[in-house]
Short mmCIF file of C-alpha atoms and ligand atoms in Angstrom, two decimals:
data_model
loop_
_atom_site.label_atom_id
_atom_site.label_comp_id
_atom_site.label_asym_id
_atom_site.label_seq_id
_atom_site.Cartn_x
_atom_site.Cartn_y
_atom_site.Cartn_z
CA UNK A 182 102.25 74.73 76.24
CA UNK A 183 99.99 73.32 73.55
CA UNK A 184 98.46 76.22 71.65
CA UNK A 185 95.57 76.13 69.17
CA UNK A 186 95.92 78.88 66.55
CA UNK A 187 92.82 79.43 64.37
CA UNK A 188 93.44 81.48 61.23
CA UNK A 189 97.07 80.35 61.24
CA UNK A 190 97.61 80.56 57.47
CA UNK A 191 96.83 84.26 57.47
CA UNK A 192 99.21 87.18 57.64
CA UNK A 193 99.26 87.67 61.44
CA UNK A 194 98.49 84.03 62.33
CA UNK A 195 101.56 82.69 60.52
CA UNK A 196 103.88 85.11 62.34
CA UNK A 197 102.24 84.19 65.64
CA UNK A 198 102.90 80.48 64.93
CA UNK A 199 106.58 81.28 64.27
CA UNK A 200 106.87 83.18 67.56
CA UNK A 201 105.11 80.46 69.60
CA UNK A 202 107.36 77.78 68.11
CA UNK A 203 110.46 79.89 68.76
CA UNK A 204 109.30 80.22 72.40
CA UNK A 205 109.22 76.41 72.66
CA UNK A 206 105.48 75.72 72.47
CA UNK A 207 103.58 73.10 70.47
CA UNK A 208 101.29 74.69 67.89
CA UNK A 209 98.19 73.12 66.39
CA UNK A 210 97.17 75.34 63.48
CA UNK A 211 93.73 75.47 61.84
CA UNK A 212 92.65 77.32 58.71
CA UNK A 213 90.18 76.92 55.85
CA UNK A 214 92.21 79.15 53.47
CA UNK A 215 89.28 81.45 52.73
CA UNK A 216 91.74 84.37 52.79
CA UNK A 217 94.94 82.69 54.03
CA UNK A 218 97.74 81.19 51.96
CA UNK A 219 99.38 77.73 52.29
CA UNK A 220 102.74 79.35 51.49
CA UNK A 221 102.61 81.28 54.80
CA UNK A 222 103.02 77.98 56.68
CA UNK A 223 105.07 76.03 54.11
CA UNK A 224 108.31 76.56 56.06
CA UNK A 225 106.81 74.76 59.09
CA UNK A 226 106.19 71.48 57.26
CA UNK A 227 108.11 68.72 59.02
CA UNK A 228 108.47 70.68 62.28
CA UNK A 229 107.74 68.13 65.05
CA UNK A 230 106.21 70.85 67.25
CA UNK A 231 103.71 71.88 64.58
CA UNK A 232 100.50 70.28 63.31
CA UNK A 233 97.97 71.60 60.81
CA UNK A 234 94.30 70.78 60.26
CA UNK A 235 92.43 72.25 57.29
CA UNK A 236 89.05 73.05 58.81
CA UNK A 237 86.34 75.69 58.94
CA UNK A 238 85.95 76.77 62.57
CA UNK A 239 82.25 77.48 62.05
CA UNK A 240 81.70 73.71 61.63
CA UNK A 241 81.95 71.16 64.47
CA UNK A 242 85.64 70.75 65.33
CA UNK A 243 87.35 67.55 66.34
CA UNK A 244 90.85 68.64 67.36
CA UNK A 245 93.25 66.68 69.57
CA UNK A 246 93.56 68.59 72.86
CA UNK A 247 93.86 69.33 75.58
CA UNK A 248 95.05 72.82 74.74
CA UNK A 249 96.54 75.33 77.17
CA UNK A 250 95.61 78.38 75.09
CA UNK A 251 93.20 78.90 72.17
CA UNK A 252 94.07 81.86 69.96
CA UNK A 253 91.35 83.00 67.59
CA UNK A 254 92.60 84.90 64.55
CA UNK A 255 90.15 83.34 62.10
CA UNK A 256 88.35 86.02 60.09
CA UNK A 257 88.71 87.78 56.77
CA UNK A 258 90.36 91.06 57.72
CA UNK A 259 90.85 93.24 54.66
CA UNK A 260 87.84 95.33 53.55
CA UNK A 261 88.02 93.75 50.08
CA UNK A 262 87.99 90.25 51.59
CA UNK A 263 85.23 90.76 54.13
CA UNK A 264 83.00 92.56 51.65
CA UNK A 265 83.49 89.65 49.23
CA UNK A 266 82.60 87.18 52.05
CA UNK A 267 80.15 89.08 54.28
CA UNK A 268 78.17 86.07 55.48
CA UNK A 269 81.26 83.94 56.17
CA UNK A 270 82.70 86.91 58.08
CA UNK A 271 79.62 87.21 60.29
CA UNK A 272 79.60 83.44 60.81
CA UNK A 273 83.24 83.14 61.78
CA UNK A 274 82.98 85.96 64.32
CA UNK A 275 79.85 84.46 65.87
CA UNK A 276 79.65 80.67 65.41
CA UNK A 277 83.40 80.28 64.90
CA UNK A 278 84.25 82.26 68.02
CA UNK A 279 81.73 80.26 70.04
CA UNK A 280 83.13 76.91 68.80
CA UNK A 281 86.63 77.98 69.84
CA UNK A 282 85.42 79.25 73.22
CA UNK A 283 83.82 75.82 73.76
CA UNK A 284 87.23 74.20 73.23
CA UNK A 285 88.77 76.60 75.77
CA UNK A 286 85.97 75.78 78.23
CA UNK A 287 86.37 72.01 77.64
CA UNK A 288 90.12 72.11 78.23
CA UNK A 289 90.27 74.80 80.93
CA UNK A 290 92.41 76.77 78.47
CA UNK A 291 93.03 80.49 78.11
CA UNK A 292 91.36 82.19 75.13
CA UNK A 293 92.63 85.11 73.05
CA UNK A 294 90.32 86.97 70.64
CA UNK A 295 91.87 89.14 67.95
CA UNK A 296 89.34 91.92 67.67
CA UNK A 297 89.81 95.17 65.84
CA UNK A 298 89.89 98.97 65.88
CA UNK A 299 86.88 98.68 63.54
CA UNK A 300 84.83 98.21 66.74
CA UNK A 301 85.21 102.00 67.00
CA UNK A 302 83.77 102.43 63.47
CA UNK A 303 84.27 105.97 62.13
CA UNK A 304 85.33 107.25 65.55
CA UNK A 305 84.05 110.48 67.05
CA UNK A 306 86.69 110.32 69.81
CA UNK A 307 90.36 110.68 69.02
CA UNK A 308 92.64 108.94 69.78
CA UNK A 309 90.59 105.84 70.51
CA UNK A 310 90.58 104.60 74.11
CA UNK A 311 89.23 101.16 75.03
CA UNK A 312 86.34 102.72 76.98
CA UNK A 313 84.98 104.43 73.82
CA UNK A 314 81.93 102.51 72.52
CA UNK A 315 82.37 103.47 68.91
CA UNK A 316 80.42 104.87 65.97
CA UNK A 317 79.54 101.90 63.77
CA UNK A 318 77.04 101.91 60.91
CA UNK A 319 75.23 98.62 61.65
CA UNK A 320 73.89 98.20 58.09
CA UNK A 321 76.73 99.65 55.98
CA UNK A 322 79.11 97.62 53.80
CA UNK A 323 81.67 97.30 56.64
CA UNK A 324 79.06 96.15 59.16
CA UNK A 325 79.65 92.45 58.38
CA UNK A 326 83.13 92.84 59.88
CA UNK A 327 82.51 95.47 62.57
CA UNK A 328 79.42 93.80 64.00
CA UNK A 329 80.95 90.34 63.73
CA UNK A 330 83.88 91.47 65.87
CA UNK A 331 81.64 93.35 68.33
CA UNK A 332 79.55 90.20 68.68
CA UNK A 333 82.73 88.13 69.11
CA UNK A 334 83.81 90.46 71.94
CA UNK A 335 80.39 90.13 73.60
CA UNK A 336 80.50 86.31 73.24
CA UNK A 337 84.00 86.22 74.72
CA UNK A 338 82.94 88.32 77.71
CA UNK A 339 79.88 86.07 78.16
CA UNK A 340 82.07 82.94 78.35
CA UNK A 341 84.24 84.69 80.88
CA UNK A 342 81.32 85.88 83.02
CA UNK A 343 79.19 82.74 82.75
CA UNK A 344 81.89 80.03 82.72
CA UNK A 345 84.98 81.74 84.09
CA UNK A 346 87.03 81.15 80.93
CA UNK A 347 90.31 83.09 81.16
CA UNK A 348 89.76 85.34 78.14
CA UNK A 349 91.73 88.20 76.57
CA UNK A 350 90.59 90.59 73.84
CA UNK A 351 93.07 92.45 71.61
CA UNK A 352 91.76 95.39 69.59
CA UNK A 353 94.28 95.42 66.77
CA UNK A 354 94.94 98.54 64.70
CA UNK A 355 96.34 98.53 61.13
CA UNK A 356 99.24 96.10 60.99
CA UNK A 357 101.64 95.46 58.10
CA UNK A 358 104.62 93.33 57.15
CA UNK A 359 105.77 90.32 55.13
CA UNK A 360 103.13 87.70 54.19
CA UNK A 361 100.34 90.15 53.54
CA UNK A 362 98.47 89.05 50.45
CA UNK A 363 99.51 91.05 47.41
CA UNK A 364 95.94 91.42 46.16
CA UNK A 365 93.97 91.74 49.40
CA UNK A 366 93.32 95.41 48.69
CA UNK A 367 94.70 96.74 51.98
CA UNK A 368 96.64 99.93 51.57
CA UNK A 369 100.09 98.48 52.38
CA UNK A 370 100.23 95.65 49.79
CA UNK A 371 98.34 97.84 47.32
CA UNK A 372 100.83 100.76 47.50
CA UNK A 373 103.86 98.44 47.68
CA UNK A 374 102.69 96.52 44.62
CA UNK A 375 102.03 99.74 42.72
CA UNK A 376 105.40 101.18 43.76
CA UNK A 377 107.35 98.08 42.74
CA UNK A 378 105.67 98.07 39.32
CA UNK A 379 105.98 101.86 38.96
CA UNK A 380 102.23 102.11 38.53
CA UNK A 381 100.12 105.06 39.77
CA UNK A 382 99.40 104.91 43.51
CA UNK A 383 95.65 104.75 44.15
CA UNK A 384 94.61 107.20 46.87
CA UNK A 385 90.98 106.87 47.94
CA UNK A 386 89.33 110.24 48.58
CA UNK A 387 91.73 113.17 49.00
CA UNK A 388 94.12 111.13 51.14
CA UNK A 389 93.52 113.22 54.26
CA UNK A 390 92.12 110.25 56.22
CA UNK A 391 94.60 108.96 58.81
CA UNK A 392 95.86 105.57 59.94
CA UNK A 393 98.63 104.35 62.28
CA UNK A 394 100.71 101.40 61.08
CA UNK A 395 102.18 98.75 63.39
CA UNK A 396 104.84 96.26 62.28
CA UNK A 397 103.70 92.65 62.60
CA UNK A 398 106.57 91.62 64.90
CA UNK A 399 105.53 94.29 67.40
CA UNK A 400 101.91 93.21 67.23
CA UNK A 401 102.75 89.52 67.79
CA UNK A 402 104.77 90.49 70.86
CA UNK A 403 101.74 92.37 72.19
CA UNK A 404 99.47 89.38 71.56
CA UNK A 405 101.82 87.06 73.47
CA UNK A 406 102.03 89.46 76.42
CA UNK A 407 98.27 89.96 76.47
CA UNK A 408 97.56 86.22 76.41
CA UNK A 409 99.69 85.88 79.56
CA UNK A 410 97.82 88.67 81.38
CA UNK A 411 94.74 88.66 83.62
CA UNK A 412 93.09 91.57 81.78
CA UNK A 413 89.61 90.49 80.58
CA UNK A 414 88.54 93.78 78.97
CA UNK A 415 89.77 94.84 75.49
CA UNK A 416 93.31 96.17 75.09
CA UNK A 417 94.35 98.30 72.08
CA UNK A 418 97.43 97.02 70.23
CA UNK A 419 98.72 99.34 67.54
CA UNK A 420 101.26 101.98 66.71
CA UNK A 421 100.22 105.49 67.79
CA UNK A 422 102.28 107.22 65.07
CA UNK A 423 99.44 108.65 62.97
CA UNK A 424 99.72 109.89 59.38
CA UNK A 425 97.51 110.75 56.45
CA UNK A 426 97.22 108.22 53.64
CA UNK A 427 98.82 110.79 51.34
CA UNK A 428 101.84 111.00 53.69
CA UNK A 429 101.93 107.22 53.82
CA UNK A 430 102.06 107.00 50.01
CA UNK A 431 105.03 109.37 50.12
CA UNK A 432 106.79 107.13 52.68
CA UNK A 433 106.37 104.15 50.36
CA UNK A 434 107.73 106.15 47.43
CA UNK A 435 110.79 107.11 49.48
CA UNK A 436 111.36 103.59 50.81
CA UNK A 437 111.03 101.97 47.38
CA UNK A 438 112.66 104.70 45.34
CA UNK A 439 109.77 104.64 42.85
CA UNK A 440 108.52 107.61 40.90
CA UNK A 441 104.89 106.50 40.64
CA UNK A 442 102.42 109.35 40.28
CA UNK A 443 99.50 109.73 42.70
CA UNK A 444 96.03 108.95 41.33
CA UNK A 445 92.83 109.88 43.19
CA UNK A 446 89.82 107.53 43.37
CA UNK A 447 86.43 107.79 45.14
CA UNK A 448 86.48 107.21 48.89
CA UNK A 449 84.67 103.96 49.84
CA UNK A 450 81.48 104.33 51.94
CA UNK A 451 82.00 104.57 55.72
CA UNK A 452 85.83 104.70 55.40
CA UNK A 453 86.96 105.86 58.88
CA UNK A 454 88.34 109.44 58.68
CA UNK A 455 90.79 109.21 61.56
CA UNK A 456 92.31 106.32 63.49
CA UNK A 457 94.98 106.26 66.17
CA UNK A 458 95.22 103.97 69.17
CA UNK A 459 95.62 105.20 72.71
CA UNK A 460 97.99 102.51 73.99
CA UNK A 461 98.31 103.71 77.61
CA UNK A 462 96.57 100.55 78.81
CA UNK A 463 98.91 98.18 76.93
CA UNK A 464 101.91 100.17 78.19
CA UNK A 465 100.68 100.04 81.78
CA UNK A 466 99.43 96.45 81.95
CA UNK A 467 101.72 94.67 79.49
CA UNK A 468 104.82 96.88 79.42
CA UNK A 469 104.25 96.89 75.66
CA UNK A 470 104.75 99.48 72.97
CA UNK A 471 105.81 99.22 69.33
CA UNK A 472 109.58 99.27 68.72
CA UNK A 473 109.98 99.00 64.94
CA UNK A 474 110.03 102.38 63.13
CA UNK A 475 107.95 102.56 59.94
CA UNK A 476 111.06 103.03 57.79
CA UNK A 477 112.55 99.71 59.06
CA UNK A 478 109.28 97.81 58.78
CA UNK A 479 108.80 99.02 55.23
CA UNK A 480 112.28 97.78 54.24
CA UNK A 481 111.36 94.26 55.44
CA UNK A 482 107.98 94.45 53.74
CA UNK A 483 109.43 95.67 50.44
CA UNK A 484 112.07 92.91 50.56
CA UNK A 485 109.34 90.29 50.99
CA UNK A 486 107.27 91.58 48.08
CA UNK A 487 110.32 91.95 45.83
CA UNK A 488 111.21 88.28 46.45
CA UNK A 489 107.61 87.08 46.06
CA UNK A 490 107.87 85.64 42.53
CA UNK A 491 110.66 83.32 43.70
CA UNK A 492 108.40 82.15 46.53
CA UNK A 493 105.94 80.88 43.90
P1 LIG B 595 94.15 87.18 57.13
O1 LIG B 595 92.94 87.24 56.24
O2 LIG B 595 95.48 87.22 56.50
O3 LIG B 595 94.09 85.92 58.09
C1 LIG B 595 92.87 85.41 58.59
C2 LIG B 595 92.94 83.90 58.48
O4 LIG B 595 91.71 83.34 59.00
C3 LIG B 595 93.06 83.42 57.03
O5 LIG B 595 94.13 82.51 56.91
C4 LIG B 595 91.71 82.75 56.76
O6 LIG B 595 91.80 81.74 55.79
C5 LIG B 595 91.33 82.26 58.16
N1 LIG B 595 89.89 82.01 58.31
C6 LIG B 595 88.88 82.87 58.05
N2 LIG B 595 87.69 82.27 58.27
C7 LIG B 595 87.96 81.03 58.73
C8 LIG B 595 87.17 79.93 59.14
N3 LIG B 595 85.82 79.98 59.13
N4 LIG B 595 87.78 78.79 59.55
C9 LIG B 595 89.14 78.69 59.57
N5 LIG B 595 89.95 79.71 59.18
C10 LIG B 595 89.37 80.87 58.77
O7 LIG B 595 93.99 88.41 58.17
P2 LIG B 595 95.06 88.96 59.21
O8 LIG B 595 95.43 90.32 58.81
O9 LIG B 595 96.11 87.95 59.44
O10 LIG B 595 94.15 89.09 60.51
C11 LIG B 595 94.18 88.10 61.54
C12 LIG B 595 93.17 88.48 62.62
O11 LIG B 595 93.54 89.75 63.19
C13 LIG B 595 91.76 88.63 62.10
O12 LIG B 595 90.85 88.10 63.05
C14 LIG B 595 91.59 90.12 61.97
O13 LIG B 595 90.24 90.51 62.12
C15 LIG B 595 92.46 90.65 63.10
N6 LIG B 595 92.93 92.01 62.79
C16 LIG B 595 93.94 92.20 61.88
C17 LIG B 595 94.34 93.50 61.58
C18 LIG B 595 95.46 93.77 60.61
O14 LIG B 595 95.79 94.94 60.37
N7 LIG B 595 96.09 92.77 60.03
C19 LIG B 595 93.72 94.59 62.18
C20 LIG B 595 92.68 94.35 63.08
C21 LIG B 595 92.30 93.05 63.39
N1 LIG B 596 93.33 103.16 50.76
C1 LIG B 596 93.75 103.95 49.71
N2 LIG B 596 94.14 103.31 48.57
C2 LIG B 596 94.16 101.96 48.43
C3 LIG B 596 93.73 101.17 49.53
C4 LIG B 596 93.32 101.81 50.68
O1 LIG B 596 93.76 105.18 49.78
O2 LIG B 596 94.55 101.47 47.37
C5 LIG B 596 92.91 103.84 52.01
C6 LIG B 596 91.53 103.40 52.55
O3 LIG B 596 90.52 104.16 51.93
C7 LIG B 596 91.67 103.67 54.02
C8 LIG B 596 93.16 103.41 54.30
O4 LIG B 596 93.82 103.47 53.04
O5 LIG B 596 91.38 105.02 54.29
C9 LIG B 596 93.44 102.06 54.95
O6 LIG B 596 92.79 101.07 54.19
P1 LIG B 596 92.92 99.52 54.47
O7 LIG B 596 92.00 98.83 53.51
O8 LIG B 596 94.34 99.11 54.48
O9 LIG B 596 92.41 99.33 55.97
P2 LIG B 596 91.23 99.97 56.84
O10 LIG B 596 91.94 100.76 57.87
O11 LIG B 596 90.33 100.82 56.00
O12 LIG B 596 90.53 98.77 57.37
#
């Protein structure tokens, strides 16, 4: 198949490109590098099954189709990034998603949207099931991301209902692994960086808030399975093993062998207190569940960050 991957130079997008190429597909990658990194795709230069166009998907796109599947990963994703680019984030979820849906409509292609657990906001239901409508502050600092993704989901459903586009929506929960950006502020690169430099580990709030961390290889497998399915409504993809951020800091200390002290900082506004995916739907429909234990995923992640200087 010929697959269009938007947001390909990002953390998840670059792993998805690798998997699609390994499965024998042709990949046309697009990115404007607002938060992505050229080095994430550098190893694909010269691959005859891979093409790259530097473009902003919110602008008119002239890409050589026809495509069989359009995969939309384009969006700043870390709180630091989307708060630094709130208008671009709203634009890429709305105009960008629509432009990519138009390509899918033009080519009769499938369309995959990478949405997010942030659609549930600071959830009042736990764990989060796809039928939960969420608790989002529409005017808070995270709203540029949450509402952008909720709009993108609504736009995707509209193209399915109005035009019959074969759409899929993944609600992705916290994912980690090699190729995260060292300075994107997300908790995994932040703690790993601090651990490797033996600096204090910055816990926001008292560290009792919870998250569930999925290794990127598991997530990519879920995305591939979902894009081959007939399910039009959102499907949670994430690891249901939940832990507090304080426990997570301890896991990083153990995995890295560092002796960094813990340092407490103010909790950012609207930081979700608890998050854990209910993945019954993904298990039932896709036969999918995460396979990589946190300890193994952290070894791979630490190896990547340790070798980073040599990667330039
Ligand atoms: P990332 O920031 O590493 O990658 C996003 C990529 O999109 C970047 O390369 C960026 O340059 C590109 N991009 C942004 N705006 C663009 C535009 N207008 N035109 C072209 N390219 C553009 O983030 P990620 O962690 O790889 O996330 C990928 C997708 O998965 C995002 O849509 C994100 O919302 C979603 N997601 C990720 C997570 C996670 O834990 N990583 C969780 C939930 C949802
Ligand atoms: N966090 C933290 N210290 C950091 C970075 C993040 O304690 O240096 C916390 C953050 O407040 C949140 C959790 O870790 O509760 C996950 O943050 P991240 O930015 O990775 O993703 P989020 O799930 O908030 O989108």
